[in-house]
């Protein structure tokens, strides 16, 4: 099979949505964050998302978010795209965070659908437009109705794509039909935000991944992507199938919980979680070890 044409990749191809390491007493672990960022880029990530859901953004302060962006930029900003999560369910607050991220030097913004207050599509349009208008940085939308309660409709995505700074979408909608239409009509760079659907989303036009399992299998994700783009769909499928236990195991419970447990098992910075998230039980940890081992992850 001939190589597949390459879509635009404004933030790189393989990005990990990075956890936020904390010290034993629950404070921000700046040195740990820099060590983890370096490890992830060394493993093959060409971008990192900081202050996203996996970074426990609901329970970190604005000052901590700013400190984390600056620390990660200092560690890897010359080697990888550093994209700052700035989304909240308050447009004014999101705009403030976007401007702070720009001042800190972030390379782009990740803006999640406002959660809990269930705005109509016109509200979503105005929310994302206000964020895109607020800075000179490129924006990646983040469509995750399972968390936000409201999907970004295809028509809204198409309208937002007219904005010169709305350049990408992180798709965690789990709907390949909607994704197909939105990719075709919007022209946005499309990133899989659901690890189990990384390969299927490539088949309908995605350009890369924003991954959680990238914390432990970045080389395999890059190999999958490279095989697919090189036209070796069979090899990509084999890698996808090999990783199925990892995809399953890392999401048996909330992904931040399992990711921090996996990093701790590998001796990497992670630290405790902030409530309402809680540590894995011994039984859950044992199952995670089995899942990761079945997917070839060395602990």
GROMACS .gro file of C-alpha atoms in nm, residues 74-237:
model
  164
   74UNK     CA    1   1.222   2.532   3.069
   75UNK     CA    2   1.276   2.156   3.061
   76UNK     CA    3   1.164   2.066   2.708
   77UNK     CA    4   1.031   2.377   2.535
   78UNK     CA    5   1.313   2.372   2.282
   79UNK     CA    6   1.237   2.007   2.188
   80UNK     CA    7   0.859   1.974   2.202
   81UNK     CA    8   0.534   2.163   2.169
   82UNK     CA    9   0.407   2.261   2.515
   83UNK     CA   10   0.031   2.310   2.504
   84UNK     CA   11  -0.143   2.455   2.810
   85UNK     CA   12  -0.486   2.342   2.916
   86UNK     CA   13  -0.683   2.655   2.998
   87UNK     CA   14  -1.044   2.535   2.977
   88UNK     CA   15  -1.299   2.593   3.252
   89UNK     CA   16  -1.677   2.635   3.252
   90UNK     CA   17  -1.633   3.011   3.304
   91UNK     CA   18  -1.540   3.196   2.985
   92UNK     CA   19  -1.383   3.489   3.168
   93UNK     CA   20  -1.167   3.258   3.376
   94UNK     CA   21  -1.064   3.060   3.067
   95UNK     CA   22  -0.960   3.383   2.894
   96UNK     CA   23  -0.752   3.481   3.197
   97UNK     CA   24  -0.579   3.143   3.196
   98UNK     CA   25  -0.518   3.168   2.821
   99UNK     CA   26  -0.349   3.505   2.860
  100UNK     CA   27  -0.142   3.375   3.150
  101UNK     CA   28  -0.031   3.077   2.942
  102UNK     CA   29   0.071   3.308   2.659
  103UNK     CA   30   0.273   3.522   2.900
  104UNK     CA   31   0.442   3.208   3.033
  105UNK     CA   32   0.550   3.117   2.679
  106UNK     CA   33   0.316   2.824   2.597
  107UNK     CA   34   0.316   2.717   2.234
  108UNK     CA   35  -0.059   2.658   2.218
  109UNK     CA   36  -0.383   2.625   2.415
  110UNK     CA   37  -0.615   2.332   2.484
  111UNK     CA   38  -0.972   2.448   2.546
  112UNK     CA   39  -1.216   2.189   2.678
  113UNK     CA   40  -1.591   2.214   2.629
  114UNK     CA   41  -1.741   2.397   2.930
  115UNK     CA   42  -1.862   2.135   3.174
  116UNK     CA   43  -2.156   2.111   3.415
  117UNK     CA   44  -2.347   2.421   3.299
  118UNK     CA   45  -2.450   2.259   2.967
  119UNK     CA   46  -2.441   2.562   2.735
  120UNK     CA   47  -2.620   2.557   2.399
  121UNK     CA   48  -2.416   2.547   2.078
  122UNK     CA   49  -2.425   2.927   2.045
  123UNK     CA   50  -2.274   2.948   2.392
  124UNK     CA   51  -1.999   2.707   2.291
  125UNK     CA   52  -1.928   2.910   1.979
  126UNK     CA   53  -1.896   3.232   2.175
  127UNK     CA   54  -1.691   3.065   2.451
  128UNK     CA   55  -1.429   2.920   2.218
  129UNK     CA   56  -1.423   3.235   2.004
  130UNK     CA   57  -1.354   3.449   2.312
  131UNK     CA   58  -1.060   3.225   2.400
  132UNK     CA   59  -0.923   3.231   2.045
  133UNK     CA   60  -0.961   3.610   2.033
  134UNK     CA   61  -0.779   3.658   2.364
  135UNK     CA   62  -0.425   3.564   2.256
  136UNK     CA   63  -0.210   3.506   1.951
  137UNK     CA   64  -0.169   3.136   2.029
  138UNK     CA   65  -0.313   2.848   1.825
  139UNK     CA   66  -0.605   2.670   1.992
  140UNK     CA   67  -0.694   2.302   2.007
  141UNK     CA   68  -1.058   2.239   2.092
  142UNK     CA   69  -1.128   1.947   2.326
  143UNK     CA   70  -1.456   1.769   2.262
  144UNK     CA   71  -1.535   1.523   2.543
  145UNK     CA   72  -1.910   1.505   2.608
  146UNK     CA   73  -1.867   1.219   2.856
  147UNK     CA   74  -1.710   1.470   3.094
  148UNK     CA   75  -1.861   1.797   2.979
  149UNK     CA   76  -2.218   1.680   2.922
  150UNK     CA   77  -2.240   1.863   2.586
  151UNK     CA   78  -2.082   1.764   2.253
  152UNK     CA   79  -1.950   2.023   2.011
  153UNK     CA   80  -2.181   1.975   1.713
  154UNK     CA   81  -2.025   1.938   1.370
  155UNK     CA   82  -2.179   2.268   1.253
  156UNK     CA   83  -2.023   2.445   1.551
  157UNK     CA   84  -1.682   2.289   1.479
  158UNK     CA   85  -1.707   2.400   1.117
  159UNK     CA   86  -1.793   2.756   1.222
  160UNK     CA   87  -1.508   2.765   1.476
  161UNK     CA   88  -1.265   2.642   1.211
  162UNK     CA   89  -1.312   2.974   1.033
  163UNK     CA   90  -1.124   3.143   1.316
  164UNK     CA   91  -0.757   3.175   1.216
  165UNK     CA   92  -0.632   3.056   1.556
  166UNK     CA   93  -0.863   2.755   1.596
  167UNK     CA   94  -0.642   2.497   1.428
  168UNK     CA   95  -0.712   2.157   1.584
  169UNK     CA   96  -0.954   1.936   1.774
  170UNK     CA   97  -0.890   1.670   2.036
  171UNK     CA   98  -1.165   1.416   1.976
  172UNK     CA   99  -1.289   1.215   2.275
  173UNK     CA  100  -1.645   1.194   2.147
  174UNK     CA  101  -1.624   0.828   2.049
  175UNK     CA  102  -1.827   0.876   1.731
  176UNK     CA  103  -1.639   0.790   1.412
  177UNK     CA  104  -1.927   0.902   1.191
  178UNK     CA  105  -1.937   1.250   1.339
  179UNK     CA  106  -1.558   1.265   1.333
  180UNK     CA  107  -1.554   1.175   0.964
  181UNK     CA  108  -1.790   1.456   0.872
  182UNK     CA  109  -1.621   1.711   1.098
  183UNK     CA  110  -1.273   1.632   0.963
  184UNK     CA  111  -1.394   1.651   0.604
  185UNK     CA  112  -1.582   1.977   0.648
  186UNK     CA  113  -1.365   2.169   0.896
  187UNK     CA  114  -1.012   2.102   0.773
  188UNK     CA  115  -0.890   2.109   1.134
  189UNK     CA  116  -0.597   1.899   1.246
  190UNK     CA  117  -0.764   1.608   1.424
  191UNK     CA  118  -0.612   1.437   1.725
  192UNK     CA  119  -0.745   1.121   1.884
  193UNK     CA  120  -0.827   1.186   2.247
  194UNK     CA  121  -0.940   0.827   2.312
  195UNK     CA  122  -0.652   0.579   2.307
  196UNK     CA  123  -0.869   0.281   2.214
  197UNK     CA  124  -0.971   0.470   1.899
  198UNK     CA  125  -0.626   0.593   1.794
  199UNK     CA  126  -0.606   0.362   1.492
  200UNK     CA  127  -0.972   0.397   1.382
  201UNK     CA  128  -0.948   0.775   1.396
  202UNK     CA  129  -0.637   0.768   1.176
  203UNK     CA  130  -0.844   0.584   0.918
  204UNK     CA  131  -1.092   0.874   0.891
  205UNK     CA  132  -0.829   1.148   0.877
  206UNK     CA  133  -0.676   1.211   1.220
  207UNK     CA  134  -0.317   1.332   1.220
  208UNK     CA  135  -0.204   1.215   1.563
  209UNK     CA  136  -0.282   1.142   1.924
  210UNK     CA  137  -0.326   1.324   2.252
  211UNK     CA  138  -0.271   1.023   2.472
  212UNK     CA  139  -0.290   0.910   2.832
  213UNK     CA  140  -0.121   0.573   2.774
  214UNK     CA  141   0.165   0.766   2.616
  215UNK     CA  142   0.304   0.785   2.968
  216UNK     CA  143   0.404   0.420   2.933
  217UNK     CA  144   0.394   0.327   2.560
  218UNK     CA  145   0.499   0.631   2.358
  219UNK     CA  146   0.743   0.435   2.136
  220UNK     CA  147   0.466   0.191   2.044
  221UNK     CA  148   0.222   0.473   1.967
  222UNK     CA  149   0.479   0.636   1.740
  223UNK     CA  150   0.550   0.303   1.570
  224UNK     CA  151   0.175   0.254   1.512
  225UNK     CA  152   0.142   0.601   1.364
  226UNK     CA  153   0.452   0.568   1.148
  227UNK     CA  154   0.338   0.229   1.017
  228UNK     CA  155  -0.004   0.361   0.927
  229UNK     CA  156   0.129   0.673   0.758
  230UNK     CA  157   0.381   0.458   0.571
  231UNK     CA  158   0.101   0.248   0.430
  232UNK     CA  159   0.162  -0.062   0.643
  233UNK     CA  160  -0.187  -0.089   0.790
  234UNK     CA  161  -0.131  -0.452   0.887
  235UNK     CA  162   0.164  -0.360   1.109
  236UNK     CA  163  -0.032  -0.071   1.259
  237UNK     CA  164  -0.316  -0.310   1.336
   0.00000   0.00000   0.00000
